[in-house]
Coordinates of C-alpha atoms and ligand atoms in Angstrom, one line a residue:
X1 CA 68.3 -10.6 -22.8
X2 CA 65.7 -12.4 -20.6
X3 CA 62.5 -13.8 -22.1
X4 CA 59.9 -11.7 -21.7
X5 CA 57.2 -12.6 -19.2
X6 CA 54.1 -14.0 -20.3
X7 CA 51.0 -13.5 -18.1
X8 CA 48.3 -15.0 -19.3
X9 CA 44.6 -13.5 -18.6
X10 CA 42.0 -15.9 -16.9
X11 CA 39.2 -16.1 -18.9
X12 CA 36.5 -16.1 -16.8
X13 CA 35.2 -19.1 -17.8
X14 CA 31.3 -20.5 -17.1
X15 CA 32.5 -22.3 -14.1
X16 CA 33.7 -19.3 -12.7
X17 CA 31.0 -16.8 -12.8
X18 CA 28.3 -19.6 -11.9
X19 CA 27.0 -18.4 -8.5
X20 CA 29.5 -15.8 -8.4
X21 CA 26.7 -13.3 -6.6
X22 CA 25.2 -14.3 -3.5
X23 CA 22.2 -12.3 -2.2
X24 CA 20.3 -13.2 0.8
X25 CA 17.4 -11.2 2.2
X26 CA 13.6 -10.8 2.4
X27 CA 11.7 -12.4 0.2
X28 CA 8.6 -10.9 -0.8
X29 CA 6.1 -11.5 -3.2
X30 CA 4.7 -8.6 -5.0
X31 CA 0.8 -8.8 -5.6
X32 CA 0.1 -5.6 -8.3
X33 CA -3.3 -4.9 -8.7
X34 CA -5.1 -1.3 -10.1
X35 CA -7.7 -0.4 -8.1
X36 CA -10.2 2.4 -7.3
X37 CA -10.1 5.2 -4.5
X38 CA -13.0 2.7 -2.9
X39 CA -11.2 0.0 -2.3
X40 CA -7.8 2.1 -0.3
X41 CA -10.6 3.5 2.1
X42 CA -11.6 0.1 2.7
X43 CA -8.4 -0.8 4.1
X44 CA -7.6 3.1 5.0
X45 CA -4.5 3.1 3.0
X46 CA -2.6 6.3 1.8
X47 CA -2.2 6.5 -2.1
X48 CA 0.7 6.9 -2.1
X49 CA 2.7 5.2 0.8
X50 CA 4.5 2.1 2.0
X51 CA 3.3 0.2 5.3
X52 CA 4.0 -2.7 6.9
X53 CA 0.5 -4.6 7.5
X54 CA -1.3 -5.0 10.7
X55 CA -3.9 -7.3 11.1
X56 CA -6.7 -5.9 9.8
X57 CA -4.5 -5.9 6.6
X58 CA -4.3 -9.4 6.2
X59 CA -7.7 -10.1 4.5
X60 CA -6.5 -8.2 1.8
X61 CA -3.9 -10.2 -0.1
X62 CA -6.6 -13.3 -1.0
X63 CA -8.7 -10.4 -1.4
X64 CA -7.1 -8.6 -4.1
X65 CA -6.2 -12.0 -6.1
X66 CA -10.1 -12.7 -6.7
X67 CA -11.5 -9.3 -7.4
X68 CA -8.9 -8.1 -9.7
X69 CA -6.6 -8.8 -12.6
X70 CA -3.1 -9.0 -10.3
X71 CA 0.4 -9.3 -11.4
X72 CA 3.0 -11.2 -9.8
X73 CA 6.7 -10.1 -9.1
X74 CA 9.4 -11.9 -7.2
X75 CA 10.1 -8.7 -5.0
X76 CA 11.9 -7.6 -1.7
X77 CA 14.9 -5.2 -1.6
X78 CA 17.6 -7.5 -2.3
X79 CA 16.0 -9.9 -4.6
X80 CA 15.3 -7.0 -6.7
X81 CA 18.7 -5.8 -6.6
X82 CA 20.2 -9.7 -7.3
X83 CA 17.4 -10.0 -10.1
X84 CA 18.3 -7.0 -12.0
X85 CA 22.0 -8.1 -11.5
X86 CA 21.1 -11.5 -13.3
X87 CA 19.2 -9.5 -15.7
X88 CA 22.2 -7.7 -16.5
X89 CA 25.0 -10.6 -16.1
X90 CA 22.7 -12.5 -19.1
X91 CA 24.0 -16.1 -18.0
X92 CA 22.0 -18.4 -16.2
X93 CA 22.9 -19.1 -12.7
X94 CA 25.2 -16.1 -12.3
X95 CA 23.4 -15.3 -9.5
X96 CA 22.3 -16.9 -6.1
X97 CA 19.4 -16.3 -3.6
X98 CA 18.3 -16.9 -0.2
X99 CA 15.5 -16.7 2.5
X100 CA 12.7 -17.8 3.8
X101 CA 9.1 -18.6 2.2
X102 CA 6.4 -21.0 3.1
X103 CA 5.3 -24.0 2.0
X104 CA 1.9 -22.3 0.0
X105 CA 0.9 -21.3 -3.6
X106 CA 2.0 -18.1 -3.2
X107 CA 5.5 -19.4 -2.4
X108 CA 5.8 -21.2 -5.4
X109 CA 4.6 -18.3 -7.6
X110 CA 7.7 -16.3 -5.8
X111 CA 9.9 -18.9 -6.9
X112 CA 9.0 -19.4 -10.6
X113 CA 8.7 -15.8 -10.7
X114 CA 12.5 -15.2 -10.0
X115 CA 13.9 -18.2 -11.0
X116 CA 12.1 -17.3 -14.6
X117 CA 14.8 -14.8 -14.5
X118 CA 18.1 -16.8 -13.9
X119 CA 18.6 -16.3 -10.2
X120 CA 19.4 -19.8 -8.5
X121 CA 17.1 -19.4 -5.6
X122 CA 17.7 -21.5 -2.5
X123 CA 14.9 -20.6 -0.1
X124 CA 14.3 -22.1 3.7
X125 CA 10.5 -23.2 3.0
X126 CA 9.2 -24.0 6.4
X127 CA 5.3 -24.0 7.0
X128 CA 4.8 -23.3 10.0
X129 CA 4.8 -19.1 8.5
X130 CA 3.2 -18.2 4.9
X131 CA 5.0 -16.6 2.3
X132 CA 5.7 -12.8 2.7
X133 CA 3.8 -10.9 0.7
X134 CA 3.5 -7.0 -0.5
X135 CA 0.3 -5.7 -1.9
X136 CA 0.9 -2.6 -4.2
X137 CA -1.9 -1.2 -5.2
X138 CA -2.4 1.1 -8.6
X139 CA -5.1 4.3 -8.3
X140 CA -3.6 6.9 -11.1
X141 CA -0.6 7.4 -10.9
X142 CA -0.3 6.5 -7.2
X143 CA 1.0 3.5 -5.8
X144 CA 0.3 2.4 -2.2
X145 CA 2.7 -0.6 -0.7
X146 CA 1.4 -2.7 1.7
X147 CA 3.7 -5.5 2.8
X148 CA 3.5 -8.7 5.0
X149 CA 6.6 -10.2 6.0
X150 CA 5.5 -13.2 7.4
X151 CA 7.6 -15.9 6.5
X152 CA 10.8 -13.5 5.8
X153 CA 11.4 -12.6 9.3
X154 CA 11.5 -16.5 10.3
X155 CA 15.0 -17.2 8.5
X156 CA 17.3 -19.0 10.7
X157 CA 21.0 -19.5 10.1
X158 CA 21.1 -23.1 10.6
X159 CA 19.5 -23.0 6.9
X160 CA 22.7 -21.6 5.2
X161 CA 24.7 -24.0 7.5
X162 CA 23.3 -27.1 5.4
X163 CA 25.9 -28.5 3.4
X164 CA 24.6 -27.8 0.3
X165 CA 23.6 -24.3 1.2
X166 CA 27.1 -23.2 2.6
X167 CA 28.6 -24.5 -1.1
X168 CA 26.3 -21.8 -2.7
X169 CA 28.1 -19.5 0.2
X170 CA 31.7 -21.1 -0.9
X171 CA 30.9 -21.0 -4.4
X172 CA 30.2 -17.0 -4.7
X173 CA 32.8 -14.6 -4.3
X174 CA 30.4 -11.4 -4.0
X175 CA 27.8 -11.0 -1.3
X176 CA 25.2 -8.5 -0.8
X177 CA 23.1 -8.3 2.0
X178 CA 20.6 -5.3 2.4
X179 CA 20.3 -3.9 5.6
X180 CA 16.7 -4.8 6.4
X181 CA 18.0 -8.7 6.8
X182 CA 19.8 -7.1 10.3
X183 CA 16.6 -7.3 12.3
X184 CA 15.8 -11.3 10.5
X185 CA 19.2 -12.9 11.2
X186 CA 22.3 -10.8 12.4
X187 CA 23.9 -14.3 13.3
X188 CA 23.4 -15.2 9.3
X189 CA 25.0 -12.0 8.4
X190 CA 28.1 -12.6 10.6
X191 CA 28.6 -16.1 8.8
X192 CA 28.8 -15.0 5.4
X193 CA 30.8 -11.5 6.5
X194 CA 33.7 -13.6 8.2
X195 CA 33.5 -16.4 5.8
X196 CA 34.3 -13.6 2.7
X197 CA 37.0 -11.8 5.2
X198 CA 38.7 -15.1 5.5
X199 CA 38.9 -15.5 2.0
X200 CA 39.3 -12.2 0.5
X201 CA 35.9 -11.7 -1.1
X202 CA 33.9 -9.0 -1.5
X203 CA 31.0 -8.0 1.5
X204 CA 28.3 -5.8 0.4
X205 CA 25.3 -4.3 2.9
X206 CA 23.0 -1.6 1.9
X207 CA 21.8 1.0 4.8
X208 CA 18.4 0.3 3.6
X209 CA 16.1 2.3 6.0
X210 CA 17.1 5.3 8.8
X211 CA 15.4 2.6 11.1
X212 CA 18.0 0.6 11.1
X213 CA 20.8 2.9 12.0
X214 CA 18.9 4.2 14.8
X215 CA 17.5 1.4 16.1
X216 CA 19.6 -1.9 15.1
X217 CA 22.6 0.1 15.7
X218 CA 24.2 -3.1 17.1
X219 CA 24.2 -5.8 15.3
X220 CA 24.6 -3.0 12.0
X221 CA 28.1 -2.0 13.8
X222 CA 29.2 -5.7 14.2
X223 CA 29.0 -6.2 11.0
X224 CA 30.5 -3.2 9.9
X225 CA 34.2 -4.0 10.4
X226 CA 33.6 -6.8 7.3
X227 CA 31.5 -4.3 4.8
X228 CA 33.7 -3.8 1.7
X229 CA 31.1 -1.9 -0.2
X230 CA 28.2 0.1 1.3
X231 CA 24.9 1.5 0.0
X232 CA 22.3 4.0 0.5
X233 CA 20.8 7.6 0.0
X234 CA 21.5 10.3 1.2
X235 CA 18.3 10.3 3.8
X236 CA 20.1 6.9 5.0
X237 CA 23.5 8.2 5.2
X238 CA 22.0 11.4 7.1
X239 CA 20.2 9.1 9.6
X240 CA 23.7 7.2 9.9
X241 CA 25.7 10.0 10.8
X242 CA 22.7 11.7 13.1
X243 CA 22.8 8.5 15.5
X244 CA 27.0 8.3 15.5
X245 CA 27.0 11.9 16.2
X246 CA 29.0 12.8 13.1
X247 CA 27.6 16.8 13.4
X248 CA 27.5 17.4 9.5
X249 CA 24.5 17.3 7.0
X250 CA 27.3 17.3 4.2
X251 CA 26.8 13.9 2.8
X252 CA 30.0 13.7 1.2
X253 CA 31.6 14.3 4.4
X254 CA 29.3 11.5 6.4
X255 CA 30.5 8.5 3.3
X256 CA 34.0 9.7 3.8
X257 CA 33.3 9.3 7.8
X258 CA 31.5 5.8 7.4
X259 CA 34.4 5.0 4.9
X260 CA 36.6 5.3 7.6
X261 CA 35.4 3.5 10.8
X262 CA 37.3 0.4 11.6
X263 CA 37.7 -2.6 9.3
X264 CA 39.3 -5.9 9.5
X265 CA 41.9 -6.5 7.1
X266 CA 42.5 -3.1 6.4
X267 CA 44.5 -3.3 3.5
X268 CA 41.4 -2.4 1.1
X269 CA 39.9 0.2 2.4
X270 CA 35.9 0.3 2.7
X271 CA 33.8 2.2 0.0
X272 CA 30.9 4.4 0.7
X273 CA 28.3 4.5 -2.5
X274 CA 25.2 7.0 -1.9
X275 CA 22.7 7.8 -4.3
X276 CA 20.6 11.1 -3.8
X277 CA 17.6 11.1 -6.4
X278 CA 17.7 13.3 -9.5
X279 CA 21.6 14.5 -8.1
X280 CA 25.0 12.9 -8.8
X281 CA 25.7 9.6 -6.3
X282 CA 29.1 10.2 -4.8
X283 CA 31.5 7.7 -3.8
X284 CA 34.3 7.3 -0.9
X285 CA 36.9 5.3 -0.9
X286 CA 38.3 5.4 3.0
X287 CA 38.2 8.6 4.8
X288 CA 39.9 10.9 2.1
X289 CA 38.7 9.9 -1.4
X290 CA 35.2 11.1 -2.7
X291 CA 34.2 10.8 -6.4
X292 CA 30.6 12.3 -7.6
X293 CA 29.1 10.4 -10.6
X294 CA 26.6 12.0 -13.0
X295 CA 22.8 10.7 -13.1
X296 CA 21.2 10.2 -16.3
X297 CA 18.8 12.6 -16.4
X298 CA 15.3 12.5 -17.1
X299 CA 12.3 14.5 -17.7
X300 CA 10.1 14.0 -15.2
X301 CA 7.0 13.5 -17.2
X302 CA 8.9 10.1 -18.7
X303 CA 8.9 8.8 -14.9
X304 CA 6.0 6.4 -14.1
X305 CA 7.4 5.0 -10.8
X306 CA 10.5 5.8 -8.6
X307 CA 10.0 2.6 -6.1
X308 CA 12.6 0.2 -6.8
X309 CA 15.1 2.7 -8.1
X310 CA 17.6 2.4 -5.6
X311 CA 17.4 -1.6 -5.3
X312 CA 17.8 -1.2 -9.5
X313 CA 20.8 0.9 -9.1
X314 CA 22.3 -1.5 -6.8
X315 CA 21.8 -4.7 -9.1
X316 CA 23.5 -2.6 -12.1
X317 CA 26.6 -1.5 -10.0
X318 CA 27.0 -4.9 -8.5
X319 CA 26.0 -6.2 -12.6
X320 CA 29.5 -5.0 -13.3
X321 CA 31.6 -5.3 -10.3
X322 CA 31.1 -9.0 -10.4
X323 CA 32.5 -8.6 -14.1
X324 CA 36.0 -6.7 -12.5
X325 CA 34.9 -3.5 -13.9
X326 CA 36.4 -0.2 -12.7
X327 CA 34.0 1.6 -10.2
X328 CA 33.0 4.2 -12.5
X329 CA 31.9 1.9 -15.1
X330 CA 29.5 -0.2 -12.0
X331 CA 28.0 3.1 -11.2
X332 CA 27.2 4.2 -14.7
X333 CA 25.5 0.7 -15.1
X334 CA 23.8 1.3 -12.0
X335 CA 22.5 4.7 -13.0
X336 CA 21.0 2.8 -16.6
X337 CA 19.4 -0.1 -14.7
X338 CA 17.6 3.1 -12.1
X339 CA 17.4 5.2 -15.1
X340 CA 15.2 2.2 -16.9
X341 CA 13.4 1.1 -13.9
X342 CA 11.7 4.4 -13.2
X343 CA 10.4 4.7 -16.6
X344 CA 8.2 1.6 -15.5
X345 CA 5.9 0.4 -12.9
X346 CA 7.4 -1.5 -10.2
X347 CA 11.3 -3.1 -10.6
X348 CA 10.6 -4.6 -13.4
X349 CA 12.7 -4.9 -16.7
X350 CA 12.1 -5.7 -20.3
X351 CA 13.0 -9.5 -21.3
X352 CA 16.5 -8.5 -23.2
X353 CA 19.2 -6.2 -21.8
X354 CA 20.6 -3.6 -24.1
X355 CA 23.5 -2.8 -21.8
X356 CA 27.0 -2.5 -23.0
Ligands
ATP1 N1 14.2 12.1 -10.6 C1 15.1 11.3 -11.1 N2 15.6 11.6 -12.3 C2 16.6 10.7 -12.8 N3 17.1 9.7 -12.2 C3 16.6 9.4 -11.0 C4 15.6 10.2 -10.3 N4 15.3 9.6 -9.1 C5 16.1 8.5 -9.0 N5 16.9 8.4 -10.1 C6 17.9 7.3 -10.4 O1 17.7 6.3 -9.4 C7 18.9 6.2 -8.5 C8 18.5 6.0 -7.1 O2 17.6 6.9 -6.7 P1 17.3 7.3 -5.2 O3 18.6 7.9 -4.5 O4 16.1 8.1 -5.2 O5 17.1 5.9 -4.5 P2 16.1 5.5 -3.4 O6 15.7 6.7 -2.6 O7 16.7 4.5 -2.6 O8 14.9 4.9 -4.2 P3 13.8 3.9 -3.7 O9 13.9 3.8 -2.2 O10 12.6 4.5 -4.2 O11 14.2 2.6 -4.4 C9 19.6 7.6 -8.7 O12 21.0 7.5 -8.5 C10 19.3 7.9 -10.2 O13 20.1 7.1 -11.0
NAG2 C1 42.4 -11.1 6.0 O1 42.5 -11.7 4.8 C2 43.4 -12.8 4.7 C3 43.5 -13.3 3.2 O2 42.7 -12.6 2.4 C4 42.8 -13.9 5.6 O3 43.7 -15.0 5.6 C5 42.6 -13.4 7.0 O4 42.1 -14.4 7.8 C6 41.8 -12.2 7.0 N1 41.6 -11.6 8.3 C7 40.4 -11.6 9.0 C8 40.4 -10.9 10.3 O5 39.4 -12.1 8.5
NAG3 C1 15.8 7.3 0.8 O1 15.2 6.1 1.2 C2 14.3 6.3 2.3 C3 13.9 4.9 2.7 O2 14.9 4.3 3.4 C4 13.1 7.1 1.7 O3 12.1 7.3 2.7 C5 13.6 8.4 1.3 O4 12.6 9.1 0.7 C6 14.8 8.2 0.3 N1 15.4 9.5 0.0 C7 15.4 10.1 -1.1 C8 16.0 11.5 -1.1 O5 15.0 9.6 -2.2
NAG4 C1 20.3 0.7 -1.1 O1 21.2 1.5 -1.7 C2 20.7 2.3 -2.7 C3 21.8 3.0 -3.5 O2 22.9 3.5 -2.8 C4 19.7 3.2 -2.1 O3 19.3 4.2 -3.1 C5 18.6 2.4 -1.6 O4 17.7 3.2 -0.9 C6 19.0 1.3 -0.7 N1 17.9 0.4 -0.7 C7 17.6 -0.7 0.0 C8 16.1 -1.0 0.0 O5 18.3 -1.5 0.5

């Protein structure tokens, strides 16, 4: 009889899982301050809202720093969703991060901030543009968002073409890129998407806003053919399917559609993961497999703040890909990291993760 095979298991040494996630996106920094009905009027914000700024905005940020006790959070979509992923991963450096900041305090409070988490950040810090910031401001149990991109939108790919920027790039084999980086640097997108065809690895976007769909329809379609894994909600996926004339309002129906438009290397087939609030976040695998996952549910007096849910969900699910974990096991750690984020104020997270 012939010897028996022996395969031996790669243990996914330190080496390996260094840098293993690479985010690149907006980076904002989140100013948190409570504040009385008085002072929204004063800049006629909504309680409860999210705006960009305009210029009579602007005042604000250096405004809010002196007159009140602020806290400060590395924030932006993806950075939150690469954060909580780091949070999650435990080791140092399992993560990477880029984008642009300025050359200013407040740019070197968003750096400590996330690289006091783990995240390897490599940031294009220019000065001619200050560092983006978003202003959310506490009255109750209201939260308004006010955010300033500033620096964020001046990103230019010839900053990830720097040698020691593209290794980050070379050395990750998971990339996530939410959809709000489209209207930054498409060309930046299109590197890193054909770089991970080329070498087999894993291409993540996020719909991130109906905006985008309807209006950045473009460059979000000439990216689409290298998306191995794409996120939203349901309001997202609607928008989606609205502007490519899909004529349903079954969501199911428009991730099995999105599953299924074209893709280069066809061989693994594109997944569709859309989360809809308080219901189960279904999942399709090309254009004829759909899974539904169960929430964790939770009683709605325990929730203090549902911003940041879907970037937290995102940074679990991605947690555990990274890891080679089956798909059901990324969304259930996705659906803890949401679960625990909306039980605080902002996307924020304890020091220690409990997650097994
Ligand atoms: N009311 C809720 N009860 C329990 N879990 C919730 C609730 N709302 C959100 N979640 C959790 O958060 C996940 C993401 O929620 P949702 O689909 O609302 O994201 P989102 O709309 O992108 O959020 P946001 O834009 O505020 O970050 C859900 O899959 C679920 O796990
Ligand atoms: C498809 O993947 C293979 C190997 O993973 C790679 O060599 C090839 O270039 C890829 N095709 C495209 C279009 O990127
Ligand atoms: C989905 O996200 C959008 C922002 O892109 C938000 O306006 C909307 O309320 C969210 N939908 C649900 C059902 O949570
Ligand atoms: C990204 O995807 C999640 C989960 O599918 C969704 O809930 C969220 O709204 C998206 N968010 C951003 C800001 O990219």
């Amino acid at each position: 009889p012939s010897a028996p095979i022996v395969v031996r298991a790669i243990r996914p040494t330190m080496k390996m899982i260094e840098g293993v996630l690479f985010g690149m996106g907006n980076p904002l920094l989140d100013i948190s301050a409570t504040v009385g009905k008085g002072y929204l009027e004063k800049y006629n914000l909504k309680a409860n809202d999210a705006i960009l700024a305009e210029d009579k905005h602007l005042p604000m940020y250096e405004e809010i720093v002196k007159m009140f006790a602020v806290d400060y959070i590395a924030g932006g979509a993806t950075q939150n969703s690469i954060k909580v992923a780091q949070w999650m991963l435990g080791k140092p450096l399992s993560t990477t991060f880029v984008g642009c900041i300025g050359q200013d305090n407040f740019g070197d409070i968003l750096k400590e901030k996330a690289e006091e988490v783990g995240v390897r950040t490599a940031y294009y810090r220019q000065s001619e543009i200050p560092t983006g910031l978003c202003a959310a401001l506490l009255c109750g149990t209201d939260r308004s968002l006010c955010a300033n991109l500033a620096a964020a939108n001046n990103y230019k790919v010839s900053h990830l073409q720097e040698k020691d920027n593209w290794a980050l790039v070379e050395q990750a084999s998971y990339y996530y890129i939410a959809g709000f980086f489209l209207t930054v640097s498409p060309e930046s997108i299109m590197l890193v998407a054909k770089h991970a065809a080329q070498n087999g690895k894993t291409f993540m976007m996020n719909l991130s806003a109906p905006f985008l769909s309807q209006f950045f329809t473009k460059p979000m379609m000439e990216a689409m053919p290298y998306v191995d894994i794409l996120f939203g909600n349901e309001t997202e996926a609607q928008a989606f399917a609205d502007k490519h004339e899909f004529n349903t309002k079954d969501i199911g129906e428009i991730a099995k559609r999105i599953a299924g438009l074209p893709k280069v290397n066809s061989t693994k087939p594109r997944m569709v993961v859309i989360t809809q609030g308080c219901q189960s976040t279904l999942i399709a695998t090309g254009p004829h497999e759909l899974t539904e996952h169960q929430i964790i549910p939770l009683d709605t007096s325990k929730i203090v703040d549902t911003n940041g849910a879907g970037d937290a969900f995102v940074g679990g699910f991605l947690a555990l890909l990274v890891k080679g974990k089956p798909v059901k096991e990324c969304v259930q750690a996705g659906h803890f990291a949401a679960n625990l984020i909306i039980q605080r104020s902002g996307c924020t997270f304890p020091k220690e993760c409990t997650y097994e």
